[in-house]
Amino acid sequence: MVDRKVAVLRADASGLNGVGHVMRSLALGEALLDAAFDVVLASVDLPAGMREEARKCGITVVDLQCLPFGAADATATLSLNGSVLVVDGYKFEREFFSELENRATSFIVIDDNVETKALAPSVVINQNPHATTEMYAQLSGNPKLLLGLQYALLRREVREATKQSINTVAGKVFVAMGGSDFLNLTGPIVLALKDLDIELCVAVGPTNSQRKQIEDVVQSLPRARVIHQADYITELASSSLAILAAGSSLWEAAALGVPSIGLIVADNQIGASVGAEHCGISLSLDVRSGLHKESIVSNVESLLTTSNGALAKMATATRSEVDEFGSMRALQAIGPNS
């Protein structure tokens, strides 16, 4: 019997830092599973909701019993004996990567804005439209640079939904502020839109501590509902417009043909959100210093006015910019079987 090769994903999630690093690592992990790897998610204090997401993907969670992000973390991660190692997160210290590099370990970094402290990764994946080769000129060892939306890491359920015929519901607006919504924007957005003639579908992330408050707000409105997490993708795919925290959700919506309003909730989302607007698939609004309700309402009203034509133009642009093959392209470029 031939032993299956192991791929290790090193990523964390929390209510404060969000779940995006884990979610896109899992997306790449699903592609590795399809390539006959056993896949392990190595994490510290992984929330229960993310643990369940990994389980649904068929990915094993390993709880690291060490101080995160330093040399001890690297040693614990290497002890899992992965033939492929993927690291996604901004908090990994130089000591973590030094340990990998000193052992001549090949590893993949998933990055957004050159936040990584790695100096010699074998591969860098930056799925964002603003990614350029110049951003990584300081790296040594001539790493493979997999840059741009052609490498968008989409979950299997998104990829499968792109192949289905899902009808768009006119006037349906999807609201999702990421896994944690650490700025507590969901409730205020829903209330801001309550007087519009629209159907509101609201997603509450797995680490969102405000679920009860959001449910109370939504239940007070006649044409609003909180969706089940299992229905997230089908509800998104049938929406006319999505209001999203400006992370990987923008690329999921685009692959499904859904235009979006991307809300910048953290500094590291600026490039991605502005880039998405330049691609014509999203409008970018910066809410880091406060939610401008009037701007959200006016943009939703304008886009849903059919005579405007802007929404249809954005919908046409979405699937030309993002398709379902990003994870597979990345895996082929990484070449783990070579």
Tab-separated table of N, CA and C in Angstrom, residues 222-303:
chain	number	residue	atom	x	y	z
A	222	PRO	N	-40.096	43.087	7.741
A	222	PRO	CA	-40.961	42.151	7.013
A	222	PRO	C	-40.285	41.401	5.870
A	223	ARG	N	-39.277	42.004	5.236
A	223	ARG	CA	-38.667	41.365	4.067
A	223	ARG	C	-37.178	41.108	4.295
A	224	ALA	N	-36.861	40.659	5.481
A	224	ALA	CA	-35.475	40.339	5.814
A	224	ALA	C	-35.433	39.015	6.560
A	225	ARG	N	-34.347	38.278	6.368
A	225	ARG	CA	-34.192	36.998	7.063
A	225	ARG	C	-32.714	36.678	7.221
A	226	VAL	N	-32.411	35.985	8.306
A	226	VAL	CA	-31.071	35.452	8.515
A	226	VAL	C	-31.022	34.069	7.884
A	227	ILE	N	-30.033	33.834	7.064
A	227	ILE	CA	-29.950	32.562	6.353
A	227	ILE	C	-29.173	31.537	7.178
A	228	HIS	N	-29.394	30.272	6.870
A	228	HIS	CA	-28.588	29.203	7.445
A	228	HIS	C	-27.235	29.180	6.739
A	229	GLN	N	-26.187	28.904	7.491
A	229	GLN	CA	-24.849	28.891	6.910
A	229	GLN	C	-24.746	27.904	5.749
A	230	ALA	N	-25.483	26.802	5.834
A	230	ALA	CA	-25.446	25.797	4.767
A	230	ALA	C	-26.001	26.333	3.449
A	231	ASP	N	-26.812	27.400	3.522
A	231	ASP	CA	-27.429	27.972	2.323
A	231	ASP	C	-26.687	29.199	1.808
A	232	TYR	N	-25.541	29.502	2.401
A	232	TYR	CA	-24.821	30.744	2.099
A	232	TYR	C	-24.592	30.914	0.596
A	233	ILE	N	-24.044	29.915	-0.052
A	233	ILE	CA	-23.649	30.064	-1.455
A	233	ILE	C	-24.863	30.152	-2.375
A	234	THR	N	-25.878	29.330	-2.162
A	234	THR	CA	-27.052	29.395	-3.032
A	234	THR	C	-27.806	30.708	-2.847
A	235	GLU	N	-27.849	31.214	-1.622
A	235	GLU	CA	-28.503	32.507	-1.384
A	235	GLU	C	-27.710	33.639	-2.032
A	236	LEU	N	-26.403	33.586	-1.918
A	236	LEU	CA	-25.562	34.590	-2.565
A	236	LEU	C	-25.726	34.534	-4.077
A	237	ALA	N	-25.710	33.331	-4.629
A	237	ALA	CA	-25.763	33.171	-6.085
A	237	ALA	C	-27.065	33.681	-6.685
A	238	SER	N	-28.155	33.673	-5.914
A	238	SER	CA	-29.448	34.116	-6.439
A	238	SER	C	-29.733	35.588	-6.146
A	239	SER	N	-28.757	36.297	-5.591
A	239	SER	CA	-28.948	37.703	-5.239
A	239	SER	C	-28.613	38.618	-6.411
A	240	SER	N	-29.272	39.765	-6.435
A	240	SER	CA	-28.971	40.777	-7.449
A	240	SER	C	-27.732	41.574	-7.095
A	241	LEU	N	-27.489	41.704	-5.790
A	241	LEU	CA	-26.393	42.536	-5.304
A	241	LEU	C	-25.968	42.019	-3.941
A	242	ALA	N	-24.676	42.095	-3.655
A	242	ALA	CA	-24.164	41.682	-2.350
A	242	ALA	C	-23.416	42.838	-1.701
A	243	ILE	N	-23.625	43.000	-0.403
A	243	ILE	CA	-22.852	43.952	0.399
A	243	ILE	C	-21.939	43.116	1.278
A	244	LEU	N	-20.633	43.225	1.053
A	244	LEU	CA	-19.687	42.282	1.633
A	244	LEU	C	-18.503	42.990	2.273
A	245	ALA	N	-17.982	42.415	3.354
A	245	ALA	CA	-16.666	42.821	3.823
A	245	ALA	C	-15.668	42.469	2.725
A	246	ALA	N	-14.734	43.371	2.473
A	246	ALA	CA	-13.919	43.288	1.256
A	246	ALA	C	-12.763	42.301	1.380
A	247	GLY	N	-13.097	41.037	1.598
A	247	GLY	CA	-12.105	39.973	1.600
A	247	GLY	C	-12.361	39.019	0.449
A	248	SER	N	-12.092	37.738	0.686
A	248	SER	CA	-12.266	36.732	-0.363
A	248	SER	C	-13.715	36.583	-0.809
A	249	SER	N	-14.656	37.063	0.005
A	249	SER	CA	-16.067	37.009	-0.390
A	249	SER	C	-16.319	37.756	-1.693
A	250	LEU	N	-15.523	38.783	-1.972
A	250	LEU	CA	-15.675	39.514	-3.231
A	250	LEU	C	-15.457	38.595	-4.421
A	251	TRP	N	-14.469	37.703	-4.298
A	251	TRP	CA	-14.150	36.820	-5.427
A	251	TRP	C	-15.180	35.701	-5.532
A	252	GLU	N	-15.725	35.259	-4.406
A	252	GLU	CA	-16.806	34.268	-4.454
A	252	GLU	C	-18.022	34.846	-5.167
A	253	ALA	N	-18.400	36.063	-4.799
A	253	ALA	CA	-19.548	36.700	-5.440
A	253	ALA	C	-19.304	36.874	-6.933
A	254	ALA	N	-18.109	37.315	-7.294
A	254	ALA	CA	-17.804	37.539	-8.705
A	254	ALA	C	-17.883	36.246	-9.508
A	255	ALA	N	-17.351	35.165	-8.955
A	255	ALA	CA	-17.400	33.881	-9.657
A	255	ALA	C	-18.833	33.426	-9.884
A	256	LEU	N	-19.733	33.843	-8.993
A	256	LEU	CA	-21.146	33.480	-9.104
A	256	LEU	C	-21.936	34.485	-9.936
A	257	GLY	N	-21.256	35.503	-10.454
A	257	GLY	CA	-21.920	36.487	-11.298
A	257	GLY	C	-22.680	37.554	-10.543
A	258	VAL	N	-22.330	37.771	-9.267
A	258	VAL	CA	-23.065	38.716	-8.422
A	258	VAL	C	-22.224	39.969	-8.185
A	259	PRO	N	-22.677	41.134	-8.629
A	259	PRO	CA	-21.970	42.386	-8.329
A	259	PRO	C	-22.007	42.668	-6.829
A	260	SER	N	-21.072	43.477	-6.369
A	260	SER	CA	-20.998	43.703	-4.926
A	260	SER	C	-20.639	45.141	-4.593
A	261	ILE	N	-20.946	45.484	-3.349
A	261	ILE	CA	-20.400	46.674	-2.707
A	261	ILE	C	-19.437	46.148	-1.653
A	262	GLY	N	-18.153	46.433	-1.825
A	262	GLY	CA	-17.138	45.923	-0.914
A	262	GLY	C	-16.806	46.946	0.152
A	263	LEU	N	-17.011	46.582	1.405
A	263	LEU	CA	-16.742	47.490	2.515
A	263	LEU	C	-15.351	47.219	3.081
A	264	ILE	N	-14.503	48.216	3.043
A	264	ILE	CA	-13.157	48.094	3.602
A	264	ILE	C	-13.265	48.219	5.116
A	265	VAL	N	-13.043	47.109	5.818
A	265	VAL	CA	-13.153	47.109	7.276
A	265	VAL	C	-11.786	47.028	7.950
A	266	ALA	N	-10.721	46.801	7.169
A	266	ALA	CA	-9.367	46.701	7.720
A	266	ALA	C	-8.375	47.236	6.697
A	267	ASP	N	-7.236	47.692	7.179
A	267	ASP	CA	-6.237	48.303	6.301
A	267	ASP	C	-5.808	47.362	5.180
A	268	ASN	N	-5.704	46.073	5.490
A	268	ASN	CA	-5.185	45.137	4.491
A	268	ASN	C	-6.172	44.840	3.369
A	269	GLN	N	-7.373	45.415	3.432
A	269	GLN	CA	-8.371	45.187	2.379
A	269	GLN	C	-8.412	46.299	1.338
A	270	ILE	N	-7.644	47.353	1.548
A	270	ILE	CA	-7.729	48.509	0.649
A	270	ILE	C	-7.385	48.117	-0.785
A	271	GLY	N	-6.236	47.472	-0.966
A	271	GLY	CA	-5.799	47.120	-2.314
A	271	GLY	C	-6.779	46.221	-3.031
A	272	ALA	N	-7.286	45.205	-2.322
A	272	ALA	CA	-8.216	44.264	-2.941
A	272	ALA	C	-9.516	44.947	-3.335
A	273	SER	N	-10.055	45.771	-2.437
A	273	SER	CA	-11.343	46.404	-2.701
A	273	SER	C	-11.253	47.431	-3.827
A	274	VAL	N	-10.215	48.254	-3.785
A	274	VAL	CA	-10.025	49.243	-4.851
A	274	VAL	C	-9.748	48.534	-6.178
A	275	GLY	N	-8.973	47.450	-6.123
A	275	GLY	CA	-8.706	46.676	-7.328
A	275	GLY	C	-9.967	46.074	-7.918
A	276	ALA	N	-10.852	45.589	-7.046
A	276	ALA	CA	-12.118	45.028	-7.518
A	276	ALA	C	-12.964	46.093	-8.211
A	277	GLU	N	-12.936	47.304	-7.674
A	277	GLU	CA	-13.673	48.395	-8.317
A	277	GLU	C	-13.076	48.718	-9.681
A	278	HIS	N	-11.761	48.727	-9.775
A	278	HIS	CA	-11.108	48.995	-11.060
A	278	HIS	C	-11.448	47.921	-12.090
A	279	CYS	N	-11.676	46.696	-11.620
A	279	CYS	CA	-12.063	45.604	-12.524
A	279	CYS	C	-13.527	45.694	-12.944
A	280	GLY	N	-14.287	46.555	-12.288
A	280	GLY	CA	-15.685	46.736	-12.642
A	280	GLY	C	-16.636	45.735	-12.029
A	281	ILE	N	-16.179	45.010	-10.984
A	281	ILE	CA	-17.034	43.973	-10.403
A	281	ILE	C	-17.611	44.374	-9.052
A	282	SER	N	-17.171	45.511	-8.508
A	282	SER	CA	-17.577	45.905	-7.164
A	282	SER	C	-17.429	47.407	-7.007
A	283	LEU	N	-18.197	47.978	-6.089
A	283	LEU	CA	-17.980	49.346	-5.641
A	283	LEU	C	-17.282	49.290	-4.293
A	284	SER	N	-16.318	50.157	-4.071
A	284	SER	CA	-15.520	50.129	-2.851
A	284	SER	C	-15.922	51.276	-1.930
A	285	LEU	N	-16.245	50.930	-0.670
A	285	LEU	CA	-16.568	51.934	0.343
A	285	LEU	C	-15.704	51.683	1.573
A	286	ASP	N	-15.059	52.720	2.064
A	286	ASP	CA	-14.188	52.605	3.229
A	286	ASP	C	-14.989	52.913	4.492
A	287	VAL	N	-15.152	51.913	5.359
A	287	VAL	CA	-15.938	52.099	6.590
A	287	VAL	C	-15.071	51.932	7.833
A	288	ARG	N	-13.758	52.006	7.684
A	288	ARG	CA	-12.876	51.800	8.840
A	288	ARG	C	-13.099	52.843	9.929
A	289	SER	N	-13.420	54.060	9.523
A	289	SER	CA	-13.611	55.119	10.520
A	289	SER	C	-15.080	55.360	10.839
A	290	GLY	N	-15.955	54.545	10.276
A	290	GLY	CA	-17.378	54.694	10.564
A	290	GLY	C	-18.232	54.315	9.368
A	291	LEU	N	-19.427	53.848	9.656
A	291	LEU	CA	-20.356	53.421	8.618
A	291	LEU	C	-21.165	54.616	8.126
A	292	HIS	N	-21.040	54.927	6.849
A	292	HIS	CA	-21.800	56.020	6.251
A	292	HIS	C	-23.063	55.419	5.623
A	293	LYS	N	-24.121	55.381	6.423
A	293	LYS	CA	-25.340	54.687	6.011
A	293	LYS	C	-25.931	55.291	4.743
A	294	GLU	N	-25.880	56.611	4.636
A	294	GLU	CA	-26.473	57.266	3.471
A	294	GLU	C	-25.786	56.824	2.185
A	295	SER	N	-24.476	56.626	2.245
A	295	SER	CA	-23.733	56.202	1.060
A	295	SER	C	-24.133	54.794	0.641
A	296	ILE	N	-24.292	53.904	1.613
A	296	ILE	CA	-24.706	52.537	1.295
A	296	ILE	C	-26.104	52.537	0.686
A	297	VAL	N	-27.023	53.273	1.298
A	297	VAL	CA	-28.401	53.318	0.800
A	297	VAL	C	-28.447	53.884	-0.614
A	298	SER	N	-27.734	54.980	-0.846
A	298	SER	CA	-27.780	55.612	-2.168
A	298	SER	C	-27.169	54.715	-3.236
A	299	ASN	N	-26.092	54.002	-2.894
A	299	ASN	CA	-25.475	53.094	-3.865
A	299	ASN	C	-26.366	51.902	-4.171
A	300	VAL	N	-27.016	51.354	-3.153
A	300	VAL	CA	-27.936	50.236	-3.386
A	300	VAL	C	-29.094	50.695	-4.267
A	301	GLU	N	-29.677	51.842	-3.945
A	301	GLU	CA	-30.785	52.367	-4.749
A	301	GLU	C	-30.358	52.588	-6.189
A	302	SER	N	-29.203	53.188	-6.375
A	302	SER	CA	-28.729	53.493	-7.724
A	302	SER	C	-28.486	52.225	-8.532
A	303	LEU	N	-27.834	51.241	-7.920
A	303	LEU	CA	-27.508	50.020	-8.650
A	303	LEU	C	-28.752	49.210	-8.997
